[in-house]
PDB file of C-alpha atoms in Angstrom:
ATOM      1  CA  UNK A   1      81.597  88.472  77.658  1.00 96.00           C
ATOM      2  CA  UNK A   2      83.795  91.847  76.530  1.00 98.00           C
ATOM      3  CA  UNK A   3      83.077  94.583  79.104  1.00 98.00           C
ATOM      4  CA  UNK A   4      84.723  97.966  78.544  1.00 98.00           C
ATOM      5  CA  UNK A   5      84.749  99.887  81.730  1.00 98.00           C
ATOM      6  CA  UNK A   6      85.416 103.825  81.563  1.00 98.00           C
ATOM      7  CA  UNK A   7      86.930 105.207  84.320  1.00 94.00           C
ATOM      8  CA  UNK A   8      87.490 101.649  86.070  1.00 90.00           C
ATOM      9  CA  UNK A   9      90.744 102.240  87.257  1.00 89.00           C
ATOM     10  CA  UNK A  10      89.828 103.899  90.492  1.00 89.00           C
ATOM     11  CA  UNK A  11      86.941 104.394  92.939  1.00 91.00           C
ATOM     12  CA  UNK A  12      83.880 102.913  91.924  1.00 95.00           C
ATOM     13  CA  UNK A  13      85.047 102.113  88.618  1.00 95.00           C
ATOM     14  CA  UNK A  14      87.536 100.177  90.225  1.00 95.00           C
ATOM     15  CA  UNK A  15      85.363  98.491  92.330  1.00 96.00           C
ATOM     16  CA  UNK A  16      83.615  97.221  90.252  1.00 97.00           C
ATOM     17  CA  UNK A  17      86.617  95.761  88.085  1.00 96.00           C
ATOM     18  CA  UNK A  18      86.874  93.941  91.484  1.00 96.00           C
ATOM     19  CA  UNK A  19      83.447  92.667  92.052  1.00 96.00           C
ATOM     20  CA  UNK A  20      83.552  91.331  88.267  1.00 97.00           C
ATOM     21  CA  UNK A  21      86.242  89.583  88.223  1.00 96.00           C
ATOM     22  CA  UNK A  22      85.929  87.942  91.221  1.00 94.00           C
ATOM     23  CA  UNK A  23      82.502  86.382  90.614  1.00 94.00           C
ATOM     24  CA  UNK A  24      82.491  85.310  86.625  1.00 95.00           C
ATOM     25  CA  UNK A  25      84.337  82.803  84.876  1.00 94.00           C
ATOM     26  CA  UNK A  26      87.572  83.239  82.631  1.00 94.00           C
ATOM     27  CA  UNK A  27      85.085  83.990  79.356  1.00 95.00           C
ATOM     28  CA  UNK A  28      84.368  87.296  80.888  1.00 97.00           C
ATOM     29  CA  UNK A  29      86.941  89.781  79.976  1.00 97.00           C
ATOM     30  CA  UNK A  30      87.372  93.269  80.661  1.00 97.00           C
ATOM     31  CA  UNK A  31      89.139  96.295  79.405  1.00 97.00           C
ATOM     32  CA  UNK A  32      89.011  99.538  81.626  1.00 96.00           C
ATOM     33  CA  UNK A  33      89.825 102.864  80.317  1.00 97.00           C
ATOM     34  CA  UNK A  34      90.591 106.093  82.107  1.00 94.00           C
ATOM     35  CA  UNK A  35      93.350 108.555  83.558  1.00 92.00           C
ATOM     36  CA  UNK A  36      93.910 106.581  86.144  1.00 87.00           C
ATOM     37  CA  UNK A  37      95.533 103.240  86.929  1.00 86.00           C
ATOM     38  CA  UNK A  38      95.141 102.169  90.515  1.00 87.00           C
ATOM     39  CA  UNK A  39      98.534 100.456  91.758  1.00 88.00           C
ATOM     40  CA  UNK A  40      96.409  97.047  92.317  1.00 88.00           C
ATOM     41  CA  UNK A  41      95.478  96.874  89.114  1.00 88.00           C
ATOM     42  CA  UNK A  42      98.769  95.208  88.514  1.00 88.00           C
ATOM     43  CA  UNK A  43      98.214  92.474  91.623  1.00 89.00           C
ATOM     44  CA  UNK A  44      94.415  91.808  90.166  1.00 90.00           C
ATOM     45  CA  UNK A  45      95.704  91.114  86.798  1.00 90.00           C
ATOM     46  CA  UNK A  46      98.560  88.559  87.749  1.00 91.00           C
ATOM     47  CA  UNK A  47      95.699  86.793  89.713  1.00 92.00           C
ATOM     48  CA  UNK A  48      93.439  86.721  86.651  1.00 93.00           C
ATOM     49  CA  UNK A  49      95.582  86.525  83.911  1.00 93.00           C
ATOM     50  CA  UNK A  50      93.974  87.683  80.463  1.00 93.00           C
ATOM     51  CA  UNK A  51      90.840  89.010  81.666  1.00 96.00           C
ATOM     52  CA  UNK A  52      91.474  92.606  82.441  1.00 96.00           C
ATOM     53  CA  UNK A  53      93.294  95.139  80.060  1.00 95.00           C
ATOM     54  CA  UNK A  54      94.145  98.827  80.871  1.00 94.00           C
ATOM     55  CA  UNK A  55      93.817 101.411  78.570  1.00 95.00           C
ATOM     56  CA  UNK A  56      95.471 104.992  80.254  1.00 95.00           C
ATOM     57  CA  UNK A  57      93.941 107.418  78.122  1.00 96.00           C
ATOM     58  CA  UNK A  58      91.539 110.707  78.238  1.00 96.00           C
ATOM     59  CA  UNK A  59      88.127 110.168  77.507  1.00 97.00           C
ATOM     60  CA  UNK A  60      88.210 113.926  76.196  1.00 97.00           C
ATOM     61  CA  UNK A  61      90.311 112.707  73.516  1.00 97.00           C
ATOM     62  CA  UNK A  62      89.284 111.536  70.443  1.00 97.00           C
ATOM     63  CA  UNK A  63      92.343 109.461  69.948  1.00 97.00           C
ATOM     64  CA  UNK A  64      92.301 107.646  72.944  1.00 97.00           C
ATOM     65  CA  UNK A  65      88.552 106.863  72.943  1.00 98.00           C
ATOM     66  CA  UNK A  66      89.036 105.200  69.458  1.00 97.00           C
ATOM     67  CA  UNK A  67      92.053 103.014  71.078  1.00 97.00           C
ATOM     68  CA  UNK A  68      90.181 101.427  73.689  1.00 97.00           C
ATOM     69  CA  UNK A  69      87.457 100.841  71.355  1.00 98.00           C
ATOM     70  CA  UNK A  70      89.977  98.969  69.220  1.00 97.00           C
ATOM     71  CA  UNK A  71      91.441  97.082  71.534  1.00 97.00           C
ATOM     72  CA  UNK A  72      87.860  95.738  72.611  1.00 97.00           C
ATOM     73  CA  UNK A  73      87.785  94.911  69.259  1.00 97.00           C
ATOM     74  CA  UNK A  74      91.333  93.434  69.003  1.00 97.00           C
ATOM     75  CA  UNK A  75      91.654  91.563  71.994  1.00 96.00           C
ATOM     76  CA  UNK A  76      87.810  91.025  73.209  1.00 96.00           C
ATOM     77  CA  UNK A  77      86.589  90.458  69.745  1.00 96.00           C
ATOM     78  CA  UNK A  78      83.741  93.335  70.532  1.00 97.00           C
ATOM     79  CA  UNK A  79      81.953  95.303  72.976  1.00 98.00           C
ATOM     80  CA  UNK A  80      79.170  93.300  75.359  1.00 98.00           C
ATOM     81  CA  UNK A  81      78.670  95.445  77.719  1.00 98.00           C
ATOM     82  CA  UNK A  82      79.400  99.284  78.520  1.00 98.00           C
ATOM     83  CA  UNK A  83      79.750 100.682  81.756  1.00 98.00           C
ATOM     84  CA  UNK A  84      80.685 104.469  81.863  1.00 98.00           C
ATOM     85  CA  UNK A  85      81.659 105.638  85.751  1.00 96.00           C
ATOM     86  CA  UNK A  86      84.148 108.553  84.161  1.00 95.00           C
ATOM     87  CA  UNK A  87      83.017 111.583  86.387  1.00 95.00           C
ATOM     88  CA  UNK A  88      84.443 115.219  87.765  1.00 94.00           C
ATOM     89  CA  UNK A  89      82.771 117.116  90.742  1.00 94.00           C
ATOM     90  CA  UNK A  90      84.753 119.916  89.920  1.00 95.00           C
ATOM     91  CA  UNK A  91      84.690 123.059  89.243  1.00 97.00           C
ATOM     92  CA  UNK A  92      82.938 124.007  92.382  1.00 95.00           C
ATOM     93  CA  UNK A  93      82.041 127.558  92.722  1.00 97.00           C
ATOM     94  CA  UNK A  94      79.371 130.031  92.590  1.00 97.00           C
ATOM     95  CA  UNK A  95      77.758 131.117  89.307  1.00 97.00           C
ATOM     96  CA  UNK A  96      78.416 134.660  89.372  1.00 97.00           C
ATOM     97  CA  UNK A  97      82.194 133.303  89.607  1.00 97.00           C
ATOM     98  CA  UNK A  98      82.826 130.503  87.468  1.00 97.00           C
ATOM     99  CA  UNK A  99      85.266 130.131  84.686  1.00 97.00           C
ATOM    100  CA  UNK A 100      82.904 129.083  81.746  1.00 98.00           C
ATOM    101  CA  UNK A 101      85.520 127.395  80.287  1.00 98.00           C
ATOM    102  CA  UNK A 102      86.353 124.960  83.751  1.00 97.00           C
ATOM    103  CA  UNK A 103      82.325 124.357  82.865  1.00 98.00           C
ATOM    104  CA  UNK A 104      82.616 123.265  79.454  1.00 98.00           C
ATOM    105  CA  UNK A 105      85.819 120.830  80.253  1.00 97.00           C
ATOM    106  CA  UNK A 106      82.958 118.860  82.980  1.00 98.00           C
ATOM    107  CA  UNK A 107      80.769 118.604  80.324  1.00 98.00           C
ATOM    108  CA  UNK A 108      83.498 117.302  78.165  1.00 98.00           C
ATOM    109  CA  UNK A 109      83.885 114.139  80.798  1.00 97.00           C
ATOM    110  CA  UNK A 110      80.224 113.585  81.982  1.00 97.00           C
ATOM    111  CA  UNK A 111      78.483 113.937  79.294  1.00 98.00           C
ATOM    112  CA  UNK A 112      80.423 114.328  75.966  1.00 98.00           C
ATOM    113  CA  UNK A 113      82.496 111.440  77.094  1.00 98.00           C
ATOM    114  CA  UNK A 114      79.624 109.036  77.957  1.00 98.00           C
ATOM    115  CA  UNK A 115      77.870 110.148  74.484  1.00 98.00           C
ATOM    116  CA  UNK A 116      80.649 109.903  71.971  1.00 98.00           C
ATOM    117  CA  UNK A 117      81.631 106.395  74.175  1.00 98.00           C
ATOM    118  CA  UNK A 118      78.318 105.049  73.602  1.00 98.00           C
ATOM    119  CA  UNK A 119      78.598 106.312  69.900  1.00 98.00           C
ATOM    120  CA  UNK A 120      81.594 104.061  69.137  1.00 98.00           C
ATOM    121  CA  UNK A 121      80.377 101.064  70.768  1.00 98.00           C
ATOM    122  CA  UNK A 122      76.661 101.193  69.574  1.00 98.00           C
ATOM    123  CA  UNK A 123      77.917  98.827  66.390  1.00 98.00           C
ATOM    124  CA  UNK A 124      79.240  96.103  68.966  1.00 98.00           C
ATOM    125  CA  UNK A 125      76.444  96.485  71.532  1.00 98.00           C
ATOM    126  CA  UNK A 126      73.817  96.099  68.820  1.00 98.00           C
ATOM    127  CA  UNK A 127      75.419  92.813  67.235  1.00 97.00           C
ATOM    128  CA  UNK A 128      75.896  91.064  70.780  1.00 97.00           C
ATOM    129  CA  UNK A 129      72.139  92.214  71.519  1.00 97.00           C
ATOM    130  CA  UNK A 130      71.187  90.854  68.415  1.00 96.00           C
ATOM    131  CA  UNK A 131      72.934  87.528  69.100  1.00 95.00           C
ATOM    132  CA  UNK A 132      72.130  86.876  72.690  1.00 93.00           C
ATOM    133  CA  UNK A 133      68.328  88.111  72.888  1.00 91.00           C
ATOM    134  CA  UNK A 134      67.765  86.684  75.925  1.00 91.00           C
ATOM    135  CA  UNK A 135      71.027  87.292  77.960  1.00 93.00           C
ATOM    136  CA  UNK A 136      70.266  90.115  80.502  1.00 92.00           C
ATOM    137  CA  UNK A 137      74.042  91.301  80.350  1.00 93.00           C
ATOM    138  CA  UNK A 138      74.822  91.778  76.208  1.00 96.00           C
ATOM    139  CA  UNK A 139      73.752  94.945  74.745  1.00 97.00           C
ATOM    140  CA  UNK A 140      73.916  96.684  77.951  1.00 98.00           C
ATOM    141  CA  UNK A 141      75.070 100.183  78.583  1.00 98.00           C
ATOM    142  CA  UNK A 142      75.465 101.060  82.600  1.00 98.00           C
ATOM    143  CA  UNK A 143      75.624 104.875  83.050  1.00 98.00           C
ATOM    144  CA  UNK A 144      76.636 106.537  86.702  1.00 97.00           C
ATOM    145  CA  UNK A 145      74.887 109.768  87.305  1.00 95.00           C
ATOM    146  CA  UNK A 146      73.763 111.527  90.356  1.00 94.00           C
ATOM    147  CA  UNK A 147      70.859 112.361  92.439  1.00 93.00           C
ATOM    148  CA  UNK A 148      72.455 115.735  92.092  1.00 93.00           C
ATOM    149  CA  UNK A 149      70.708 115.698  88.416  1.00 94.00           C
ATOM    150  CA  UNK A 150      67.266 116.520  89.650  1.00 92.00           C
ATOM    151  CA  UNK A 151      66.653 116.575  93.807  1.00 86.00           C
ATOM    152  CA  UNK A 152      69.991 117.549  95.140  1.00 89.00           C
ATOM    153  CA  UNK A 153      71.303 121.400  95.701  1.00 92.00           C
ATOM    154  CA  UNK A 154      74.541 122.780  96.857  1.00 95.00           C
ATOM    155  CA  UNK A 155      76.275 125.930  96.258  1.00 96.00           C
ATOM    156  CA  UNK A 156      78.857 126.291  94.005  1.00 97.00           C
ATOM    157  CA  UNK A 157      77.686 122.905  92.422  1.00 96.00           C
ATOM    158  CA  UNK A 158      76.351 124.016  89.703  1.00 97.00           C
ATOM    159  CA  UNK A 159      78.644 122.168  86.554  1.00 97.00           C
ATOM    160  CA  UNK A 160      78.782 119.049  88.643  1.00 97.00           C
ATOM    161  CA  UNK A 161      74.543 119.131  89.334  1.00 97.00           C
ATOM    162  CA  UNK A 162      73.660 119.981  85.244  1.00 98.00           C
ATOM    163  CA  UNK A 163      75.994 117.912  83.654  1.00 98.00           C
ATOM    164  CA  UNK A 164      74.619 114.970  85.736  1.00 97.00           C
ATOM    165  CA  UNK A 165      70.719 116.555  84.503  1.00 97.00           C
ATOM    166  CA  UNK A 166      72.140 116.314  80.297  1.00 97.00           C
ATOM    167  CA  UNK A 167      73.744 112.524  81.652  1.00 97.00           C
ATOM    168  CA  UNK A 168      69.986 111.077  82.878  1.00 96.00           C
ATOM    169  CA  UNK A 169      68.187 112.559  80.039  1.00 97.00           C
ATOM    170  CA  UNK A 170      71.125 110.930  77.785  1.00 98.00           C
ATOM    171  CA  UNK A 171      70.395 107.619  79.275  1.00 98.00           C
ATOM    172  CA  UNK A 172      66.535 107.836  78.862  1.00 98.00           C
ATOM    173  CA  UNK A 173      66.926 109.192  74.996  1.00 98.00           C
ATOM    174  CA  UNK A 174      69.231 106.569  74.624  1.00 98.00           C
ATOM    175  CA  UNK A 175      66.822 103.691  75.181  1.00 98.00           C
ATOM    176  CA  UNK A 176      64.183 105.520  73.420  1.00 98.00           C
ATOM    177  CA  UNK A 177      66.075 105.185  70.051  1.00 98.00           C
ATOM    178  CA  UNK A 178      67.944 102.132  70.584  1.00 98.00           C
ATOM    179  CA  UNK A 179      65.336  99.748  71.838  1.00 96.00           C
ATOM    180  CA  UNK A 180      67.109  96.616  71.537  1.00 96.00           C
ATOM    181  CA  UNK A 181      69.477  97.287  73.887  1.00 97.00           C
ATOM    182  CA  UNK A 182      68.914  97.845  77.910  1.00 97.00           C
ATOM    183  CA  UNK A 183      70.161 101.306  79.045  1.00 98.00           C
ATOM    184  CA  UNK A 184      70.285 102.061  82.686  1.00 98.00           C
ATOM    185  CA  UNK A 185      71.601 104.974  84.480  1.00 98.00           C
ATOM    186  CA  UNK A 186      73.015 104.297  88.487  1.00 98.00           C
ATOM    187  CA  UNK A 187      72.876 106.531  91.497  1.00 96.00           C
ATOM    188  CA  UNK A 188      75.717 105.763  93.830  1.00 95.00           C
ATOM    189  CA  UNK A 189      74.606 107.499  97.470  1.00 94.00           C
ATOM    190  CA  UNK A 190      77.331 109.424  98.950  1.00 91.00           C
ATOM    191  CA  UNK A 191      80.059 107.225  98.428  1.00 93.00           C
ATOM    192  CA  UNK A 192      83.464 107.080 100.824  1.00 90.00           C
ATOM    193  CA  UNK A 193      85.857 108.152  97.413  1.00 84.00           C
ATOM    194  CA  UNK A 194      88.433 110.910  96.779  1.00 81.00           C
ATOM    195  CA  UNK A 195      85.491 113.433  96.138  1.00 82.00           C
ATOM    196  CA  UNK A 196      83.608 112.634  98.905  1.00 84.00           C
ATOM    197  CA  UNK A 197      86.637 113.709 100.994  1.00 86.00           C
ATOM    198  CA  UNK A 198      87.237 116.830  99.731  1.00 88.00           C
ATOM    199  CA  UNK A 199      83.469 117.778 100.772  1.00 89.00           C
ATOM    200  CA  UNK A 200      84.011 116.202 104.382  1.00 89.00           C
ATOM    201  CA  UNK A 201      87.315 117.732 104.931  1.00 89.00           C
ATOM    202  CA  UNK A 202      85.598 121.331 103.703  1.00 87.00           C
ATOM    203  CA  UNK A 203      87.736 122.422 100.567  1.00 90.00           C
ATOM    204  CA  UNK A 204      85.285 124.428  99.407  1.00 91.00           C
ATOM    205  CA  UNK A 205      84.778 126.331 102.741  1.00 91.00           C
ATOM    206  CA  UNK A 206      84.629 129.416 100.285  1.00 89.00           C
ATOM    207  CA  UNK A 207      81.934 128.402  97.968  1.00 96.00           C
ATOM    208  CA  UNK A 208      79.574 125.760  99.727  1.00 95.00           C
ATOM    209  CA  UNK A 209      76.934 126.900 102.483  1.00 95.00           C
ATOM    210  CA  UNK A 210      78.661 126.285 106.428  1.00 94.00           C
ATOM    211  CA  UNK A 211      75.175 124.353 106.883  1.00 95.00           C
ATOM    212  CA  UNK A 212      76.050 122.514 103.938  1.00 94.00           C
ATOM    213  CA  UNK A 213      79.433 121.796 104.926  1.00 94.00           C
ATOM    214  CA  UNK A 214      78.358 120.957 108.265  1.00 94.00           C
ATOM    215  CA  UNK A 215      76.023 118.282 107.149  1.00 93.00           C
ATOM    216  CA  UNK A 216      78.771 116.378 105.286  1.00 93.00           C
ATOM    217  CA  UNK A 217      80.993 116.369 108.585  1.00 93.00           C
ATOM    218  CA  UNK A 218      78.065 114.753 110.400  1.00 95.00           C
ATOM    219  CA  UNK A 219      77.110 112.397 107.855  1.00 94.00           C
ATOM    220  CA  UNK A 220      81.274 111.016 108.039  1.00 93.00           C
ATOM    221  CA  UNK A 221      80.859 110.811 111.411  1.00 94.00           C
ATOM    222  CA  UNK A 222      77.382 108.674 111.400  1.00 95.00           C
ATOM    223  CA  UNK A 223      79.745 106.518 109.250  1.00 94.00           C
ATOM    224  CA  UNK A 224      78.980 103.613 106.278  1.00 93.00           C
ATOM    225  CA  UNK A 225      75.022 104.615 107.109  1.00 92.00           C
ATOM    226  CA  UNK A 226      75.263 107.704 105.314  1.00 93.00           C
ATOM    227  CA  UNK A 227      78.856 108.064 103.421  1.00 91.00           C
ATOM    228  CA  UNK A 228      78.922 104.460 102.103  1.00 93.00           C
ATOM    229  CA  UNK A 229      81.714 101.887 100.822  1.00 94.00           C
ATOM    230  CA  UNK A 230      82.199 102.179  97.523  1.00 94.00           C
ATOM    231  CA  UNK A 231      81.776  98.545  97.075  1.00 96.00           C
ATOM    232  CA  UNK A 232      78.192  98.430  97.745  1.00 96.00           C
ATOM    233  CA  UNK A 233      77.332 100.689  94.913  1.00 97.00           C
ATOM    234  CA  UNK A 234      80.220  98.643  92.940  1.00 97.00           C
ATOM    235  CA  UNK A 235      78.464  95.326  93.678  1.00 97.00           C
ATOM    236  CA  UNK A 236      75.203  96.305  92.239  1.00 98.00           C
ATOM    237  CA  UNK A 237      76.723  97.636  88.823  1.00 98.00           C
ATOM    238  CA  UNK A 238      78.856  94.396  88.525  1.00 98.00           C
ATOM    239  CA  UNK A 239      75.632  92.387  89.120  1.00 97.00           C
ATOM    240  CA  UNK A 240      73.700  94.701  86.450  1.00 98.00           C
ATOM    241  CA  UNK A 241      77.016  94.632  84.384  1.00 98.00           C
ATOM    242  CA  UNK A 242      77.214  90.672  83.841  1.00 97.00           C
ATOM    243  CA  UNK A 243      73.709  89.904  83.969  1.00 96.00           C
ATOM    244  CA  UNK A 244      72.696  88.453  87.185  1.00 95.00           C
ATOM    245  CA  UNK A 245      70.470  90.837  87.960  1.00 96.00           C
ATOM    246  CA  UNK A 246      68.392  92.210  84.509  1.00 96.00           C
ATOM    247  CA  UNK A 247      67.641  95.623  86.681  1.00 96.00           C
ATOM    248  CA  UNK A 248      64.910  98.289  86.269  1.00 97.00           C
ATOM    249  CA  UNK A 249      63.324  99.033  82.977  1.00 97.00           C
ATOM    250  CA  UNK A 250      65.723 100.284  79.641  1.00 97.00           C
ATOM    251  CA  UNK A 251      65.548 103.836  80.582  1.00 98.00           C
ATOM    252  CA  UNK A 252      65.426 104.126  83.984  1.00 97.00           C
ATOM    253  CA  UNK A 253      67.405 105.966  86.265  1.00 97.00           C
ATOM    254  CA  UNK A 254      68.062 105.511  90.105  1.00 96.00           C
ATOM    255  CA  UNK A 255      69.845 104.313  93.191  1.00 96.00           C
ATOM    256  CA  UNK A 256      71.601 101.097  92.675  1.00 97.00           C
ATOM    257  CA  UNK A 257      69.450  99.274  95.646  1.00 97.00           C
ATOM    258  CA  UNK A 258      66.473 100.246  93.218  1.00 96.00           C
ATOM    259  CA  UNK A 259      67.738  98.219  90.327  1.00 98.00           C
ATOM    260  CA  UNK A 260      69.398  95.838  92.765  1.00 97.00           C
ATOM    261  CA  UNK A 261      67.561  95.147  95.627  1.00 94.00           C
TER     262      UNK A 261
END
């Protein structure tokens, strides 16, 4: 199995990387893809040598996107599986403030990115669904988004909270048109990662509600209840990602614990 994992180099993405390689055989290979490399990377590779491949690259550029696409292709011999967890929280500030352009470049990673991704790999994911009709894990594209799409306010959120609403409707067009693949799209929960930080350690005091803020600080303090390990989201996408568990409908979008009990 090829998997091609944007944004695995750190935080969920990472995790995930993790969780993969740790529980498949040497057949399953992956190639992550992103800005950035976390320094285990290089420890995780030496222990599973030729199955993981790192691509450092921009998924805003059109360049880069093409060379981890070809290296899938070089070195994988394809594209099984998809799993896009490339995401920005920023900018975060109120409407009547916001640099339009700061708006656009969000877009450019959480949506554009996961669309013109998908694009390139449709070819590869279509062939391995074609050949493997039955295997839950080939022709699969994973998708991160946010409850933030629909159900979830805060001020100054507003790039972060309608780029995710343009990613979920991406994900359910997706499997309307391509209908032999499965196309899923994963809520993480608050999850303890770089952004999460920033919210809990109130650097956007400015912007953001004090009530809003507030809640964060008490939700860090309840501890994994409410701001969880980024491994437990991780887990479920590696379990979706290789097939273990076939998840909710082609389509469907929702917490990870939905499509992974």
């Amino acid at each position: 199995q090829a998997i091609l994992i944007v944004g695995g180099g750190q935080g969920i993405g990472l995790h995930t990387t993790r969780a993969i390689l740790s529980s498949t055989p040497s057949t399953t290979r992956i190639v992550i893809f992103g800005l950035h490399a976390d320094p285990s990377l290089a420890s995780l590779s030496d222990l599973h040598p030729g199955r993981l491949l790192a691509i450092l690259g921009n998924v805003t550029s059109a360049s880069d996107r093409q060379k981890a696409v070809d290296t899938c292709v070089q070195k994988l011999g394809g594209v099984d599986t998809l799993v896009y967890c490339a995401g920005v929280i920023t900018p975060i500030e109120r409407i009547d403030k916001v640099d339009v352009s700061a708006v656009e470049r969000t877009y450019a990673v959480n949506v554009f990115g996961a669309i013109v991704m998908t694009q390139l790999c449709l070819p590869h994911l279509r062939r391995s669904s074609f050949s493997n009709p039955t295997n839950a894990a080939r022709g699969k594209v994973i998708i991160l988004s946010s409850a933030c799409d629909s159900t979830v306010t805060y001020m100054g959120w507003m790039a972060y909270c309608t780029s995710k609403a343009a990613l979920t409707r991406f994900v359910q067009l997706l499997a309307h048109e391509e209908r032999t693949l499965s196309v899923q799209g994963v809520f993480p929960k608050l999850t303890r990662t770089a952004m999460a930080k920033d919210l809990i350690e109130a650097k956007y005091k400015d912007v953001m509600a004090d009530h809003e803020i507030e809640r964060f600080r008490v939700w860090d303090a309840i501890g994994d209840a409410m701001v969880e390990p980024p491994e437990w989201c991780a887990d479920a996408v590696a379990e979706l990602a290789t097939g273990r568990w076939a998840g909710l409908a082609s389509g469907s979008v929702g917490n990870y614990d939905l499509h992974v009990p």
